[in-house]
Coordinates of C-alpha atoms and ligand atoms in Angstrom, one line a residue:
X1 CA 0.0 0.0 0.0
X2 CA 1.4 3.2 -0.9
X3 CA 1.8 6.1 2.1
X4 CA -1.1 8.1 0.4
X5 CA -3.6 5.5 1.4
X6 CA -2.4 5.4 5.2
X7 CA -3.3 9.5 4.9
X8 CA -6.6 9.3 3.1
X9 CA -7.3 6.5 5.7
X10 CA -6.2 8.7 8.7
X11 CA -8.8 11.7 7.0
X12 CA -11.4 9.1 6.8
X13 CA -11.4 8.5 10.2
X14 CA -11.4 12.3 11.2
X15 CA -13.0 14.3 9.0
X16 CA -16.7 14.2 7.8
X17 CA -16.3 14.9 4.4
X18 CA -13.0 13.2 3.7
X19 CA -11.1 13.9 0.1
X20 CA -9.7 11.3 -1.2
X21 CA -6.8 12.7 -3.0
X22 CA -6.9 10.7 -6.6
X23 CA -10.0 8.3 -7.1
X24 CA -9.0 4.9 -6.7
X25 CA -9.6 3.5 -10.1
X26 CA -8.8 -0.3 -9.7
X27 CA -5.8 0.5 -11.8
X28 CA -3.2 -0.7 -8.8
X29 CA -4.8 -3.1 -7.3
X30 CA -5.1 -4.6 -10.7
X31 CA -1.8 -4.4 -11.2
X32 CA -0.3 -6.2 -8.5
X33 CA -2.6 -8.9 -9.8
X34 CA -0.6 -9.3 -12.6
X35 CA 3.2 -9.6 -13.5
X36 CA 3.4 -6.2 -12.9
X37 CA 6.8 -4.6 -11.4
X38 CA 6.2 -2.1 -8.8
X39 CA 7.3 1.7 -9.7
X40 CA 7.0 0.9 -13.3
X41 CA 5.0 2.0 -16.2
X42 CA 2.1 0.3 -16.8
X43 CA 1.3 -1.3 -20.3
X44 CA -1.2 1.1 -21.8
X45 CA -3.5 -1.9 -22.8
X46 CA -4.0 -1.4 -19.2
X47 CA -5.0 2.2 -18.8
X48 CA -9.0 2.2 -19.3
X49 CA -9.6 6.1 -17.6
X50 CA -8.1 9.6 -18.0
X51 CA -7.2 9.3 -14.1
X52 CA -5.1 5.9 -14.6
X53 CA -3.1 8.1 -16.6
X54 CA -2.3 10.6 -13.7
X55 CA -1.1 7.5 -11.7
X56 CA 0.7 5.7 -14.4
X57 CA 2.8 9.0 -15.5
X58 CA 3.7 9.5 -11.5
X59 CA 5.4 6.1 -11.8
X60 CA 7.3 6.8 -14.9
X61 CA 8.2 10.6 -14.7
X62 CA 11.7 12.0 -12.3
X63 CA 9.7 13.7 -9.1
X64 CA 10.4 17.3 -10.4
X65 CA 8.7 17.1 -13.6
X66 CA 5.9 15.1 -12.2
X67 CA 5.1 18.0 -9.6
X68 CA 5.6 20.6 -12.5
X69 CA 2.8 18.8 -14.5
X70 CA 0.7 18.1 -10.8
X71 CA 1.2 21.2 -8.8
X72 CA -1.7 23.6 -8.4
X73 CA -1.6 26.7 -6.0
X74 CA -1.4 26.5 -2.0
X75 CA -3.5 24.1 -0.3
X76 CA -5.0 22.7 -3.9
X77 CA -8.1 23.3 -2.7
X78 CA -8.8 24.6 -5.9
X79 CA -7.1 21.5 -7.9
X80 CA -9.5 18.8 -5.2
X81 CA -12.6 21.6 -6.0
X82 CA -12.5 21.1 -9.8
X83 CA -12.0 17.3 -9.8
X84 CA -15.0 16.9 -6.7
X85 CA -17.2 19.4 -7.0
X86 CA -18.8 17.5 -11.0
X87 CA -20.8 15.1 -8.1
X88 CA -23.0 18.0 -6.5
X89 CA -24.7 18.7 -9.7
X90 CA -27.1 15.0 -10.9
X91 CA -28.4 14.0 -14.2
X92 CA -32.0 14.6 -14.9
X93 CA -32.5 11.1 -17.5
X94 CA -35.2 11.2 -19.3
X95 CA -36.1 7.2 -20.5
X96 CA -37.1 5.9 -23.5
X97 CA -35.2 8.9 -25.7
X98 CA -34.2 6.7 -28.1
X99 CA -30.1 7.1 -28.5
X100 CA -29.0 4.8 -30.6
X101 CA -27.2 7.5 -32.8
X102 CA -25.7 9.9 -30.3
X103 CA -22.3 8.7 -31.2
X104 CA -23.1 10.4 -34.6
X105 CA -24.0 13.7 -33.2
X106 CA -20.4 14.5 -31.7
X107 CA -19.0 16.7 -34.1
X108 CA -19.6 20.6 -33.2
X109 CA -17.6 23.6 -34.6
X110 CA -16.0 26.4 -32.7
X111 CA -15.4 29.6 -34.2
X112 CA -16.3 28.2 -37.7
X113 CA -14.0 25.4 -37.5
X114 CA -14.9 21.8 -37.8
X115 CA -13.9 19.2 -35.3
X116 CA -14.9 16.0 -34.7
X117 CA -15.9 15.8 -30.8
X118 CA -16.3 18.7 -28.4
X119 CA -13.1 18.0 -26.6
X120 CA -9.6 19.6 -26.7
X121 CA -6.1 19.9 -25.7
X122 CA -5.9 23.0 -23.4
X123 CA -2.5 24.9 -23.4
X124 CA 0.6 23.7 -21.0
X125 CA 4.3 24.4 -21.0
X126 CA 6.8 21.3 -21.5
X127 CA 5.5 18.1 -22.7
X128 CA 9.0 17.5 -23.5
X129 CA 9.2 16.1 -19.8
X130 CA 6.9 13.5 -21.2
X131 CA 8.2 12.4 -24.2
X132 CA 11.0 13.5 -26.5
X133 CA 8.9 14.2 -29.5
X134 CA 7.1 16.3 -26.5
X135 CA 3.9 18.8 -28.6
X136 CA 4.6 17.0 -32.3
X137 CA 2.7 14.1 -30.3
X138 CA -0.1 16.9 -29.8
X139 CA -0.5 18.1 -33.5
X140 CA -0.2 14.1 -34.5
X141 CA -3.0 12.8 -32.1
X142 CA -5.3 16.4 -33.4
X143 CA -5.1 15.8 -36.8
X144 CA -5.6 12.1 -36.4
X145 CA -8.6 12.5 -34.0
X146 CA -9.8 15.5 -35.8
X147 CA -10.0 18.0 -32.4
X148 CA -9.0 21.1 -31.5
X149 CA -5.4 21.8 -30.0
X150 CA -4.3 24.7 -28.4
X151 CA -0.9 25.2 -28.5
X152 CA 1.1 26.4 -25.2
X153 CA 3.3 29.9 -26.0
X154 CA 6.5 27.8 -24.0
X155 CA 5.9 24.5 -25.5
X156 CA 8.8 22.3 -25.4
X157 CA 8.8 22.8 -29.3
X158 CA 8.9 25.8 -31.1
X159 CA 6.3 27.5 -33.2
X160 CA 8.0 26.6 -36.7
X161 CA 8.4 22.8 -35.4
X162 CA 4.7 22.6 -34.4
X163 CA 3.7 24.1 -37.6
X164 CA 5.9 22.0 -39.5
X165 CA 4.3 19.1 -38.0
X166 CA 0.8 20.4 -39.1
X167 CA 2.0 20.3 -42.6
X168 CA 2.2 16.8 -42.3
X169 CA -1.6 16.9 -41.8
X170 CA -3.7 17.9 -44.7
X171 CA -6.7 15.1 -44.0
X172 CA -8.8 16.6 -41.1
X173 CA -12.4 17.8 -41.3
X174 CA -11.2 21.7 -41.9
X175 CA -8.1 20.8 -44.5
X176 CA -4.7 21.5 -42.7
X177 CA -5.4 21.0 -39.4
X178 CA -6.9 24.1 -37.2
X179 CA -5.1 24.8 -34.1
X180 CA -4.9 28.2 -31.4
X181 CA -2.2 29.3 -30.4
X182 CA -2.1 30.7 -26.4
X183 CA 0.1 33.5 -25.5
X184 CA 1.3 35.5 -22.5
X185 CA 2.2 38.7 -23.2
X186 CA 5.6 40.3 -22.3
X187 CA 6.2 43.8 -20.8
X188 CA 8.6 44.3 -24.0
X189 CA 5.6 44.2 -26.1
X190 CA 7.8 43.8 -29.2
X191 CA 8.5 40.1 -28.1
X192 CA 4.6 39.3 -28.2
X193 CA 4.0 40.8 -31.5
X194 CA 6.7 38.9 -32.7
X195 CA 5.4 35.9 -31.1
X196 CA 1.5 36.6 -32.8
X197 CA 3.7 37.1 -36.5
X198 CA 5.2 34.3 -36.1
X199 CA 1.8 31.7 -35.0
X200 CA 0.2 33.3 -37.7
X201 CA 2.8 32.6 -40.3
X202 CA 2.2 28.8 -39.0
X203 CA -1.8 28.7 -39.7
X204 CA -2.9 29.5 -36.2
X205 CA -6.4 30.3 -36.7
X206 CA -7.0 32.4 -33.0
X207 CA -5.1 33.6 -30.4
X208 CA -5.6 32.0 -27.0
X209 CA -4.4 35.1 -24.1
X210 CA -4.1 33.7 -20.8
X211 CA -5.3 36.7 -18.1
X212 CA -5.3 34.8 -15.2
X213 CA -2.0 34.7 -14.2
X214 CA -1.3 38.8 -13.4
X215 CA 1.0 37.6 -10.1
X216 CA 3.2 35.0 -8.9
X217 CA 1.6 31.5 -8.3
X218 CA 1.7 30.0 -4.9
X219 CA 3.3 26.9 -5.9
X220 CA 4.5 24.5 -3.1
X221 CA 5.1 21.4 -4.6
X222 CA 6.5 22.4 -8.0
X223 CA 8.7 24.9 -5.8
X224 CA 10.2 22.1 -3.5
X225 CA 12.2 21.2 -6.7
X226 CA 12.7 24.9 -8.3
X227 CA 10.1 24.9 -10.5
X228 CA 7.4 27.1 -10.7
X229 CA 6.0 28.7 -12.9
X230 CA 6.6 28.7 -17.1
X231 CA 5.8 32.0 -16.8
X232 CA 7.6 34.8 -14.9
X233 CA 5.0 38.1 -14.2
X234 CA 6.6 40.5 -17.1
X235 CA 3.5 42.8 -18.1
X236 CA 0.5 44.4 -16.3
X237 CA -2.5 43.0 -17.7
X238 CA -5.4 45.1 -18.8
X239 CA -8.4 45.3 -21.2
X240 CA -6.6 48.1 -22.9
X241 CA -4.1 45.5 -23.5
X242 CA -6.8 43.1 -24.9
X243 CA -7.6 46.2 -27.5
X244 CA -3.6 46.5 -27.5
X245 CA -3.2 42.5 -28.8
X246 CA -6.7 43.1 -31.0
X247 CA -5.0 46.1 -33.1
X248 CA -2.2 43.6 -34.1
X249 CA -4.0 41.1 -35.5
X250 CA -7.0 40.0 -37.7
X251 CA -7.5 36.4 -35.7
X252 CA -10.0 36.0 -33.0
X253 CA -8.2 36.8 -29.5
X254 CA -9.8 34.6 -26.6
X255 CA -9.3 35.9 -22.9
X256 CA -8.3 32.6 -20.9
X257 CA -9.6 32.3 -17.5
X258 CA -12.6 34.3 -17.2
X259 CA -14.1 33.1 -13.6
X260 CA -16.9 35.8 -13.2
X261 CA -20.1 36.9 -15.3
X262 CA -18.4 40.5 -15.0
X263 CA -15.5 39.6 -16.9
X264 CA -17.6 37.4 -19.6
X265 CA -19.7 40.4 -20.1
X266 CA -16.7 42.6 -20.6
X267 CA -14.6 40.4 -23.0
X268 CA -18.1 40.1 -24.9
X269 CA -18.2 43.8 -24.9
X270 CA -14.6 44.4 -26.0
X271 CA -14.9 42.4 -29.0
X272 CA -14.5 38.9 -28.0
X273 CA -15.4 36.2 -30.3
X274 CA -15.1 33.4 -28.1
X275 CA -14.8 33.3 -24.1
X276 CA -12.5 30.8 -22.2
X277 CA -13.2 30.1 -18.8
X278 CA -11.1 28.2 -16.4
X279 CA -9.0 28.2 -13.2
X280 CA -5.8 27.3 -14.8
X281 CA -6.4 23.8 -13.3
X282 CA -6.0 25.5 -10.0
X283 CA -2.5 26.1 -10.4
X284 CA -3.3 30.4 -10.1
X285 CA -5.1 30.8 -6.9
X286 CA -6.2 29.1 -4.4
X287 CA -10.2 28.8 -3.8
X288 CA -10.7 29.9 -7.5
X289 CA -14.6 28.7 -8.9
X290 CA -14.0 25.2 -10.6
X291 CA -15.4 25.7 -14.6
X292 CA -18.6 24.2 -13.5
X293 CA -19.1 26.8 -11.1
X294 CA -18.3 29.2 -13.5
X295 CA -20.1 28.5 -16.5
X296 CA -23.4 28.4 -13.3
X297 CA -23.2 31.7 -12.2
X298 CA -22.7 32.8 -16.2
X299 CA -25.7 30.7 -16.8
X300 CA -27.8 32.5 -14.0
X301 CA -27.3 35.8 -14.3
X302 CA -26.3 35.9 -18.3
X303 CA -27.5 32.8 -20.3
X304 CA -27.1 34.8 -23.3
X305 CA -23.4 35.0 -22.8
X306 CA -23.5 31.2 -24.4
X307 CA -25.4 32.3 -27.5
X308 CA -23.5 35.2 -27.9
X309 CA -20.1 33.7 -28.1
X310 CA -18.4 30.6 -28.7
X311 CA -17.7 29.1 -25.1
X312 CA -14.4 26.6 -23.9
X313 CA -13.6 25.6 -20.7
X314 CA -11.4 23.3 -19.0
X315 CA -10.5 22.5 -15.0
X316 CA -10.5 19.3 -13.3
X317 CA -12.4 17.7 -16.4
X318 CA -11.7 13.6 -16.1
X319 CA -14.6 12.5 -17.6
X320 CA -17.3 11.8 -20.5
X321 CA -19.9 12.9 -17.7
X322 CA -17.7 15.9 -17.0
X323 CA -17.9 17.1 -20.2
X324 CA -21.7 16.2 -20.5
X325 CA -22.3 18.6 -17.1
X326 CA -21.0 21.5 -19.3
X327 CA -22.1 21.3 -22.4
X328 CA -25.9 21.4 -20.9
X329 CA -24.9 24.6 -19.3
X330 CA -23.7 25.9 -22.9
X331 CA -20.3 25.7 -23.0
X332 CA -19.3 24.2 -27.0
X333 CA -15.5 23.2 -26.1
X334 CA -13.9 21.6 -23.0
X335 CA -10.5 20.6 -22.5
X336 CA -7.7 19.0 -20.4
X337 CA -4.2 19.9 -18.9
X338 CA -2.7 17.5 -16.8
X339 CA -4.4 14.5 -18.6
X340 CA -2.5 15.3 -21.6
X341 CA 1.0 16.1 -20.7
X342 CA 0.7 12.6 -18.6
X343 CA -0.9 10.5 -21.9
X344 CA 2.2 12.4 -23.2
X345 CA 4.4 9.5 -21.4
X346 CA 3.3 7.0 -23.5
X347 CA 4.1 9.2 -26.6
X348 CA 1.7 9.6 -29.3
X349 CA -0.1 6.3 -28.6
X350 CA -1.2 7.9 -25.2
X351 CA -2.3 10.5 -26.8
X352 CA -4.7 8.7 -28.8
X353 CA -6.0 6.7 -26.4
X354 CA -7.0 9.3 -23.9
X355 CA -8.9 11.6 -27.0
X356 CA -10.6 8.7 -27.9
X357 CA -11.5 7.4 -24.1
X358 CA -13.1 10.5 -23.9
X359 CA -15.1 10.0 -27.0
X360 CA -16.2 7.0 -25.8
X361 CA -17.6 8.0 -22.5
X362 CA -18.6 11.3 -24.0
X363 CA -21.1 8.9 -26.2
X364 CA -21.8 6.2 -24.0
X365 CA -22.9 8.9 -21.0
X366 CA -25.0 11.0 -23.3
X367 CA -26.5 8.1 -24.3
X368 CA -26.8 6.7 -20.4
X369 CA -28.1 10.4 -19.9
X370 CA -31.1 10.0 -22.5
X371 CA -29.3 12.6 -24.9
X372 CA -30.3 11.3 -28.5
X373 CA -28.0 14.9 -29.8
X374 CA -25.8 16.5 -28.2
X375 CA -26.5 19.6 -30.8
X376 CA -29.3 19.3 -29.0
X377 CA -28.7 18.9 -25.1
X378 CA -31.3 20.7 -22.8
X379 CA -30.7 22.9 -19.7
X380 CA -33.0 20.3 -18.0
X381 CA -30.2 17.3 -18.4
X382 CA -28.6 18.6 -14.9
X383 CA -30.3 19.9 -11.5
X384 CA -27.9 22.1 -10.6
X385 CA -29.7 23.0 -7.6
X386 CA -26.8 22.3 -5.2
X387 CA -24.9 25.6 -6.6
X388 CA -27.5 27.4 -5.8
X389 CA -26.8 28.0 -2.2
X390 CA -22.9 29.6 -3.5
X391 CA -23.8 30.9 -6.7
X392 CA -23.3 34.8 -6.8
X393 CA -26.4 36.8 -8.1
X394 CA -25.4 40.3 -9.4
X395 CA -29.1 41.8 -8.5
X396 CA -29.3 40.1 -5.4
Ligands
FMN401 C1 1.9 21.5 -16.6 C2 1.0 22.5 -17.0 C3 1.4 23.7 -17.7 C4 0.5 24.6 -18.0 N1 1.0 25.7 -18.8 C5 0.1 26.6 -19.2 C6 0.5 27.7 -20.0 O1 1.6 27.8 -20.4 N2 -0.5 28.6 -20.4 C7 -1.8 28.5 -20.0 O2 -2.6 29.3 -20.4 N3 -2.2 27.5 -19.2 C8 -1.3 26.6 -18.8 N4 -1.7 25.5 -18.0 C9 -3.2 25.4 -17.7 C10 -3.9 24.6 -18.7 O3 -4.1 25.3 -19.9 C11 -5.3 24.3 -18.2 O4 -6.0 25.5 -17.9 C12 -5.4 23.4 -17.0 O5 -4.3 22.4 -17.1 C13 -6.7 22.7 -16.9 O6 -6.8 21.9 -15.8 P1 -6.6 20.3 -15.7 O7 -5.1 20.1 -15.7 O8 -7.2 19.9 -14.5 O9 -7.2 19.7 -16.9 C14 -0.8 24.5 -17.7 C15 -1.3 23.4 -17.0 C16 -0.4 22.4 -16.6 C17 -0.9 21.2 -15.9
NAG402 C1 3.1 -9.6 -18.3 O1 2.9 -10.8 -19.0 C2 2.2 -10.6 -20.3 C3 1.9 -11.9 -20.9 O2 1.3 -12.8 -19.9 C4 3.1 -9.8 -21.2 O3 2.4 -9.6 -22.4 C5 3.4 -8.5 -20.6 O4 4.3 -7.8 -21.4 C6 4.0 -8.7 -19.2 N1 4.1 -7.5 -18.6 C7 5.2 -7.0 -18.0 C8 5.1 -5.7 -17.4 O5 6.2 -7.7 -17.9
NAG403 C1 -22.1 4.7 -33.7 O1 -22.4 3.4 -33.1 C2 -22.9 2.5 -34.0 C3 -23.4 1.3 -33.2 O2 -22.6 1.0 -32.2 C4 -21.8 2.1 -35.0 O3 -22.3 1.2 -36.0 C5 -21.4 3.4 -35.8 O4 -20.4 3.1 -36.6 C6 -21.0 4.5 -34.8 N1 -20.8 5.7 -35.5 C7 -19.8 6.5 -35.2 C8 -19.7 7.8 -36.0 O5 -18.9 6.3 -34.4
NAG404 C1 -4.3 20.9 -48.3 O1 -5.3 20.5 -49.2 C2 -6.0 21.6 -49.8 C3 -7.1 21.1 -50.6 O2 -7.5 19.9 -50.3 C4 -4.9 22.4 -50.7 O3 -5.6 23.5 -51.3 C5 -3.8 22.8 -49.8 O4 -2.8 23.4 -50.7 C6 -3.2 21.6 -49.1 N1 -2.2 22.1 -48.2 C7 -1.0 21.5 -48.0 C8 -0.1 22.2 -47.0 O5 -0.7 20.5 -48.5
NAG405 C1 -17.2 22.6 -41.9 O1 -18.1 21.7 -42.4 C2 -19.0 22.3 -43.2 C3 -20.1 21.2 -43.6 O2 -19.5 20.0 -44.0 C4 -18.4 22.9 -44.5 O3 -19.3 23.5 -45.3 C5 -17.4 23.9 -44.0 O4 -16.7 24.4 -45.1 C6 -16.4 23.4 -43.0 N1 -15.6 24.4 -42.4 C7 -14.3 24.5 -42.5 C8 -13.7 25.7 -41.9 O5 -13.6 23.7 -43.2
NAG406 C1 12.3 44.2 -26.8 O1 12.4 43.0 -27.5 C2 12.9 43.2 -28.8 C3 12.7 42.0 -29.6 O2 13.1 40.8 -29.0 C4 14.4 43.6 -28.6 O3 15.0 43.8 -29.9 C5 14.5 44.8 -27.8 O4 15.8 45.1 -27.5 C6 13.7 44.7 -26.5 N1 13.7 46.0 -25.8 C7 14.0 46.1 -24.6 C8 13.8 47.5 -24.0 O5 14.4 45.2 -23.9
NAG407 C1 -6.6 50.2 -32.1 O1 -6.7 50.7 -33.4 C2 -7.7 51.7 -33.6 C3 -7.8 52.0 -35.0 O2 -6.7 51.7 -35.8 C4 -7.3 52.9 -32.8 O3 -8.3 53.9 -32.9 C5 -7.2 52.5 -31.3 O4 -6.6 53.6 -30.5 C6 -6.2 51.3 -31.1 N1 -6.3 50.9 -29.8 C7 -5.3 50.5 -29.1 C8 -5.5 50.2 -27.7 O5 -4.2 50.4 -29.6

């Protein structure tokens, strides 16, 4: 038994509402069924959920890279939030919907584009701790799969290697494959720009701008071992700054981690063609609203905000259900972090397997769920009512 267990064990005992740090999947006890050597990689045959991953890239990974990929900000509270708080809000199943072709009705667009489930690969620095071949794994498994990647600004792989690599790929549902590109922005503003030029020069097709990291991270964790955060606080962020990045380019710009209906209404205001909300996976600040959260009090107090623009999210998302809870709210896009850099370990066949593992459950819980299309998912799939008690009003 490994020391996390005697701790969990220990909470269980002592608190009401004990948190069990990572579900317990079956994956280890399966394990040590088998032939299995302790502390080594799993075979993926053997991975069958997006959480095995998490436990199977701990085993393979040095211990500073895994807490660079695993860290999250102070307590985690945040980081145990996102990946908990998807079981206070139930399915409303409706019976008898026949659903025999919801596996058909995956394919959405975002921003015009065409891809072929509503799941993506959020933006994170360094897959190269992963696997040599580190982001080309991204752009392989995207194009293959046909879904949206967003590119990381300090990917382990430059610009002109990732866009080399979507050359390769002229086969998906849009022609060359359509990818963002995320970006911080630098107090010399003349290294962004130059940045923007040169994504743009490699197809991107919109900018990703991340705004929720305006200070240091509290990082424990990652910090133990020297490594924080990819990104050093270089520029003061602003909405003029949004107009700023707007004026120097043609391509959509999409504020990353909105986490209020203020802030959706305001990038909606400035110009923004699509909203992304998130809590950086918890990694910015500590007792940050999980995506659920957010996209609820957006719902409540602006349901519009979802009609207006296109809508992505990601935090804490693990599974088909997950992704389900979401897309009732409105949201057209949701994506993973973590889950991806640690599929990364098993190089681009990991990859694969964890975008299509997602497809899988995506289909199989709609169709559980009584969803015959998921163009189609009603407000009335989830009783949300448990959020009610937290949710923030802005007339009340
Ligand atoms: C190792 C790692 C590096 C990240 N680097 C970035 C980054 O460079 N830019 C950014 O906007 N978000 C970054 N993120 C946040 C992700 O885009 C995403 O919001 C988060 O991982 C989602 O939560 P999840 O890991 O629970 O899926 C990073 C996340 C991780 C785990
Ligand atoms: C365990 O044995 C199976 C065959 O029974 C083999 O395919 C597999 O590679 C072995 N796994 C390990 C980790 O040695
Ligand atoms: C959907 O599922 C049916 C029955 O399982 C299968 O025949 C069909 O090929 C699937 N379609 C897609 C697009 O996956
Ligand atoms: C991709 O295919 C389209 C048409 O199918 C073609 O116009 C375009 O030149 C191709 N691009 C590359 C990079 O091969
Ligand atoms: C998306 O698919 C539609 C319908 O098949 C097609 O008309 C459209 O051109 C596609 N969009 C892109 C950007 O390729
Ligand atoms: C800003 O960045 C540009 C491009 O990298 C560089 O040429 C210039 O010297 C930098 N300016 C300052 C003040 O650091
Ligand atoms: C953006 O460009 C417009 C028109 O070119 C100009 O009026 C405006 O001042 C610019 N805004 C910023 C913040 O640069």
């Amino acid at each position: 038994m490994r020391p996390f267990l005697y701790i969990n064990l220990a909470a269980l005992a002592l608190a009401a509402d004990p948190w069990i740090n990572e579900p317990d999947t079956g994956l280890e006890a399966y394990l040590y069924s088998t032939n299995y050597t302790k502390s080594s990689q799993p075979l993926l045959k053997d991975i069958r959920g997006v959480p095995d991953f998490d436990w199977a890239a701990e085993q393979s990974l040095g211990l500073q890279q895994y807490s660079f990929y695993r860290t999250a900000a102070a307590g985690e509270w945040s980081y145990r939030n996102n990946l908990d708080v998807w079981s206070k809000v139930k399915f409303r199943v409706r019976m008898l919907n026949d659903v025999s072709k919801v596996n058909e009705t995956l394919p959405t667009t975002f921003l015009g584009y065409n891809f072929s489930a509503p799941i993506f690969i959020a933006p994170a620095a360094r897959a190269g701790y992963g696997d040599e071949r580190g982001e080309l794994n991204f752009v392989d498994a995207a194009a293959n799969e046909n879904i949206l990647y967003t590119a990381a600004l300090y990917a382990s792989k430059t610009i002109e290697e990732l866009g080399a690599q979507k050359k390769m790929h002229n086969d998906t549902l849009n022609g060359p494959l359509a990818t963002f590109q995320q970006i911080y922005t630098n107090a010399n503003l003349s290294v962004t720009w130059d940045a923007m030029k040169r994504a743009e020069a490699q197809g991107a097709k919109a900018f990703v701008w991340t705004i929720d990291a305006p200070g240091t991270a509290t990082r424990h964790r990652a910090a133990r071992y020297d490594t924080t955060n990819a990104n050093a606080v270089t520029s003061p962020l602003t909405w003029d700054l949004y107009d700023q990045i707007r004026n120097h380019t043609s391509l959509p710009v999409i504020p990353k981690g909105i986490s209020t209906v203020e802030d959706a209404l305001l990038a909606i205001e400035k110009g923004a063609k699509a909203i992304y909300i998130s809590n950086h996976g918890g990694r910015q600040l500590d007792h940050s609203p999980s995506p659920l959260e957010i996209a609820y009090e957006i719902y409540r107090n602006a349901p519009q905000v979802f009609e207006q623009v296109d809508v992505m999210a990601d935090s804490g998302v693990r599974y088909g259900s997950d992704v389900l809870k979401l897309l009732a709210l409105g949201v057209k896009m949701v994506g993973m972090g973590r889950p991806f850099m640690y599929a990364n370990c098993y190089g681009l066949e990991g990859v694969t397997k964890l975008i299509q593992i997602m497809k899988t459950e995506l289909a199989a819980d709609a169709g559980q769920a009584g969803v015959a299309d998921l163009k189609k998912i009603s407000r009335n799939l989830i009783n949300a009512r448990a959020l009610d008690d937290t949710v923030f009003l802005m007339d009340a």
